[in-house]
Short mmCIF file of C-alpha atoms in Angstrom, two decimals:
data_model
loop_
_atom_site.label_atom_id
_atom_site.label_comp_id
_atom_site.label_asym_id
_atom_site.label_seq_id
_atom_site.Cartn_x
_atom_site.Cartn_y
_atom_site.Cartn_z
CA UNK R 1 -0.01 0.00 0.00
CA UNK R 2 1.20 3.46 -0.84
CA UNK R 3 -0.02 6.92 0.12
CA UNK R 4 -1.10 9.12 -2.76
CA UNK R 5 -2.63 12.61 -2.22
CA UNK R 6 -3.47 11.66 1.31
CA UNK R 7 -5.23 8.47 0.31
CA UNK R 8 -4.02 4.92 0.58
CA UNK R 9 -3.49 3.20 -2.72
CA UNK R 10 -3.87 -0.56 -2.78
CA UNK R 11 -2.84 -2.65 -5.73
CA UNK R 12 -4.46 -5.87 -6.83
CA UNK R 13 -1.76 -8.09 -5.27
CA UNK R 14 -2.41 -6.43 -1.90
CA UNK R 15 -6.08 -7.32 -2.12
CA UNK R 16 -5.42 -10.86 -3.34
CA UNK R 17 -2.79 -11.33 -0.58
CA UNK R 18 -5.32 -10.24 2.03
CA UNK R 19 -7.83 -12.78 0.71
CA UNK R 20 -5.26 -15.56 0.74
CA UNK R 21 -4.17 -14.64 4.27
CA UNK R 22 -7.68 -15.28 5.54
CA UNK R 23 -7.56 -18.84 4.24
CA UNK R 24 -3.95 -19.41 5.23
CA UNK R 25 -4.60 -18.31 8.80
CA UNK R 26 -8.07 -19.94 9.03
CA UNK R 27 -7.15 -23.48 8.09
CA UNK R 28 -4.78 -24.33 10.97
CA UNK R 29 -7.17 -22.71 13.42
CA UNK R 30 -10.00 -24.87 12.09
CA UNK R 31 -7.97 -28.05 12.61
CA UNK R 32 -7.02 -27.24 16.20
CA UNK R 33 -8.35 -29.58 18.85
CA UNK R 34 -9.74 -32.21 16.48
CA UNK R 35 -9.00 -35.88 17.06
CA UNK R 36 -8.63 -38.64 14.46
CA UNK R 37 -12.30 -39.58 14.49
CA UNK R 38 -13.38 -35.98 14.10
CA UNK R 39 -10.96 -35.38 11.20
CA UNK R 40 -12.37 -38.38 9.30
CA UNK R 41 -16.05 -37.99 10.25
CA UNK R 42 -18.45 -37.51 7.32
CA UNK R 43 -21.91 -36.08 7.86
CA UNK R 44 -23.20 -38.44 5.15
CA UNK R 45 -21.86 -41.10 2.77
CA UNK R 46 -21.53 -38.56 -0.08
CA UNK R 47 -19.93 -35.83 2.05
CA UNK R 48 -16.30 -34.81 2.42
CA UNK R 49 -14.51 -35.04 5.77
CA UNK R 50 -12.32 -32.42 7.38
CA UNK R 51 -8.99 -34.12 6.67
CA UNK R 52 -9.79 -34.50 2.97
CA UNK R 53 -11.04 -30.90 2.74
CA UNK R 54 -7.82 -29.64 4.36
CA UNK R 55 -5.66 -31.65 1.91
CA UNK R 56 -7.83 -30.59 -1.04
CA UNK R 57 -7.63 -26.89 -0.21
CA UNK R 58 -3.83 -27.03 -0.12
CA UNK R 59 -3.45 -29.29 -3.14
CA UNK R 60 -5.60 -26.96 -5.27
CA UNK R 61 -3.57 -23.93 -4.17
CA UNK R 62 -0.32 -25.80 -4.72
CA UNK R 63 -1.27 -27.22 -8.10
CA UNK R 64 -2.61 -24.00 -9.53
CA UNK R 65 -0.25 -21.37 -8.11
CA UNK R 66 3.11 -23.08 -8.49
CA UNK R 67 3.16 -22.84 -12.31
CA UNK R 68 2.44 -19.09 -12.30
CA UNK R 69 6.09 -18.22 -11.72
CA UNK R 70 7.82 -21.51 -12.49
CA UNK R 71 7.81 -22.84 -8.91
CA UNK R 72 7.85 -26.53 -8.17
CA UNK R 73 4.74 -27.86 -6.45
CA UNK R 74 5.32 -28.31 -2.74
CA UNK R 75 3.55 -31.70 -3.07
CA UNK R 76 6.48 -33.03 -5.05
CA UNK R 77 8.97 -32.08 -2.30
CA UNK R 78 8.33 -35.17 -0.17
CA UNK R 79 4.76 -34.43 0.89
CA UNK R 80 3.28 -36.98 -1.52
CA UNK R 81 5.37 -39.71 0.13
CA UNK R 82 4.51 -38.53 3.64
CA UNK R 83 0.80 -38.62 2.90
CA UNK R 84 1.05 -41.99 1.10
CA UNK R 85 -2.38 -41.59 -0.47
CA UNK R 86 -3.85 -44.23 -2.82
CA UNK R 87 -4.26 -41.61 -5.56
CA UNK R 88 -2.24 -40.78 -8.63
CA UNK R 89 0.63 -38.32 -7.86
CA UNK R 90 -1.12 -35.48 -9.65
CA UNK R 91 -4.44 -35.91 -7.77
CA UNK R 92 -5.76 -32.86 -6.01
CA UNK R 93 -9.27 -33.98 -5.21
CA UNK R 94 -11.02 -32.44 -8.19
CA UNK R 95 -13.54 -34.96 -9.56
CA UNK R 96 -12.96 -37.52 -6.82
CA UNK R 97 -15.83 -39.77 -5.88
CA UNK R 98 -17.20 -40.29 -2.37
CA UNK R 99 -15.35 -43.62 -2.37
CA UNK R 100 -12.11 -41.76 -3.14
CA UNK R 101 -12.76 -39.44 -0.18
CA UNK R 102 -13.35 -42.49 1.96
CA UNK R 103 -9.96 -43.85 0.91
CA UNK R 104 -8.33 -40.74 2.41
CA UNK R 105 -7.35 -41.92 5.89
CA UNK R 106 -4.70 -39.42 6.86
CA UNK R 107 -5.74 -38.25 10.31
CA UNK R 108 -2.61 -36.59 11.68
CA UNK R 109 -3.37 -32.90 12.09
CA UNK R 110 0.34 -32.11 12.28
CA UNK R 111 0.91 -33.64 8.83
CA UNK R 112 -1.98 -31.61 7.43
CA UNK R 113 -0.76 -28.42 9.07
CA UNK R 114 2.83 -29.08 7.96
CA UNK R 115 1.76 -29.35 4.32
CA UNK R 116 -0.35 -26.28 4.80
CA UNK R 117 2.60 -24.30 6.13
CA UNK R 118 4.69 -25.27 3.11
CA UNK R 119 1.86 -24.31 0.75
CA UNK R 120 1.51 -20.99 2.65
CA UNK R 121 5.17 -20.28 2.00
CA UNK R 122 4.62 -21.05 -1.69
CA UNK R 123 1.66 -18.63 -1.79
CA UNK R 124 3.81 -15.85 -0.36
CA UNK R 125 6.61 -16.55 -2.88
CA UNK R 126 4.18 -16.57 -5.78
CA UNK R 127 2.35 -13.41 -4.71
CA UNK R 128 5.62 -11.59 -4.16
CA UNK R 129 6.83 -12.71 -7.60
CA UNK R 130 3.52 -11.51 -9.12
CA UNK R 131 3.91 -7.98 -7.64
CA UNK R 132 4.44 -5.58 -10.49
CA UNK R 133 3.70 -8.13 -13.18
CA UNK R 134 0.90 -7.88 -15.73
CA UNK R 135 -1.95 -9.78 -14.12
CA UNK R 136 -3.85 -9.66 -17.43
CA UNK R 137 -1.33 -11.98 -19.06
CA UNK R 138 -2.69 -15.34 -20.16
CA UNK R 139 -1.41 -18.23 -18.05
CA UNK R 140 -3.65 -21.06 -19.28
CA UNK R 141 -4.93 -21.31 -22.85
CA UNK R 142 -6.83 -24.56 -22.31
CA UNK R 143 -9.96 -22.60 -21.39
CA UNK R 144 -12.30 -20.38 -23.35
CA UNK R 145 -11.71 -17.59 -22.59
CA UNK R 146 -8.07 -18.17 -21.73
CA UNK R 147 -7.26 -17.76 -18.05
CA UNK R 148 -5.26 -14.74 -16.97
CA UNK R 149 -3.01 -14.54 -13.92
CA UNK R 150 -5.62 -12.39 -12.15
CA UNK R 151 -8.43 -14.82 -12.87
CA UNK R 152 -6.27 -17.75 -11.72
CA UNK R 153 -5.43 -16.04 -8.41
CA UNK R 154 -9.02 -14.99 -7.75
CA UNK R 155 -10.48 -18.39 -8.67
CA UNK R 156 -7.96 -20.25 -6.43
CA UNK R 157 -8.64 -18.04 -3.39
CA UNK R 158 -12.40 -18.24 -3.99
CA UNK R 159 -12.31 -22.07 -4.19
CA UNK R 160 -10.12 -22.23 -1.08
CA UNK R 161 -12.47 -19.91 0.85
CA UNK R 162 -15.51 -21.99 -0.11
CA UNK R 163 -13.82 -25.21 0.98
CA UNK R 164 -12.67 -23.63 4.25
CA UNK R 165 -16.29 -22.73 4.90
CA UNK R 166 -17.34 -26.32 4.23
CA UNK R 167 -14.60 -27.52 6.57
CA UNK R 168 -15.80 -25.14 9.33
CA UNK R 169 -19.38 -26.35 8.83
CA UNK R 170 -18.40 -30.03 9.13
CA UNK R 171 -16.33 -29.14 12.23
CA UNK R 172 -19.40 -27.50 13.74
CA UNK R 173 -21.45 -30.61 13.06
CA UNK R 174 -18.88 -33.07 14.42
CA UNK R 175 -18.02 -31.08 17.54
CA UNK R 176 -21.63 -30.48 18.57
CA UNK R 177 -22.93 -33.94 17.64
CA UNK R 178 -21.10 -35.72 20.39
#
């Protein structure tokens, strides 16, 4: 933020960073105090559980932000092996079935939070690298219209925010149901 004629000027990266910070700070807080059963509890057979949602939030951020500035996905830096999931290495949860969610049995909050911290560091690296760049540049031509850097950043933070809300809702259900 910069002062200009007595007013604060905020650029797009400042706004996007603020939005990401809300998710990055909210996820570890949402996982605090949950035990294994609570992390894996599903409100229904078609629903996602907290542990899967946590992983999915971070995988989506990792998968979609790393390529913006040529970063390596955090997932490929030993996290895939630590999680030992029965999914293909590139899986991020998109399009997974309820059975796939049921196959996710990681219930160690420290593992989830550790991956989240690494993804958070990536987010800060990417956002700092994006500062001053043309956010209207096309970063993915597989879509119609092609995806710009700005659209990618906004869509990722929007998706992460929605899933964090789902996670908080499931936490509310599981912590009041017992």
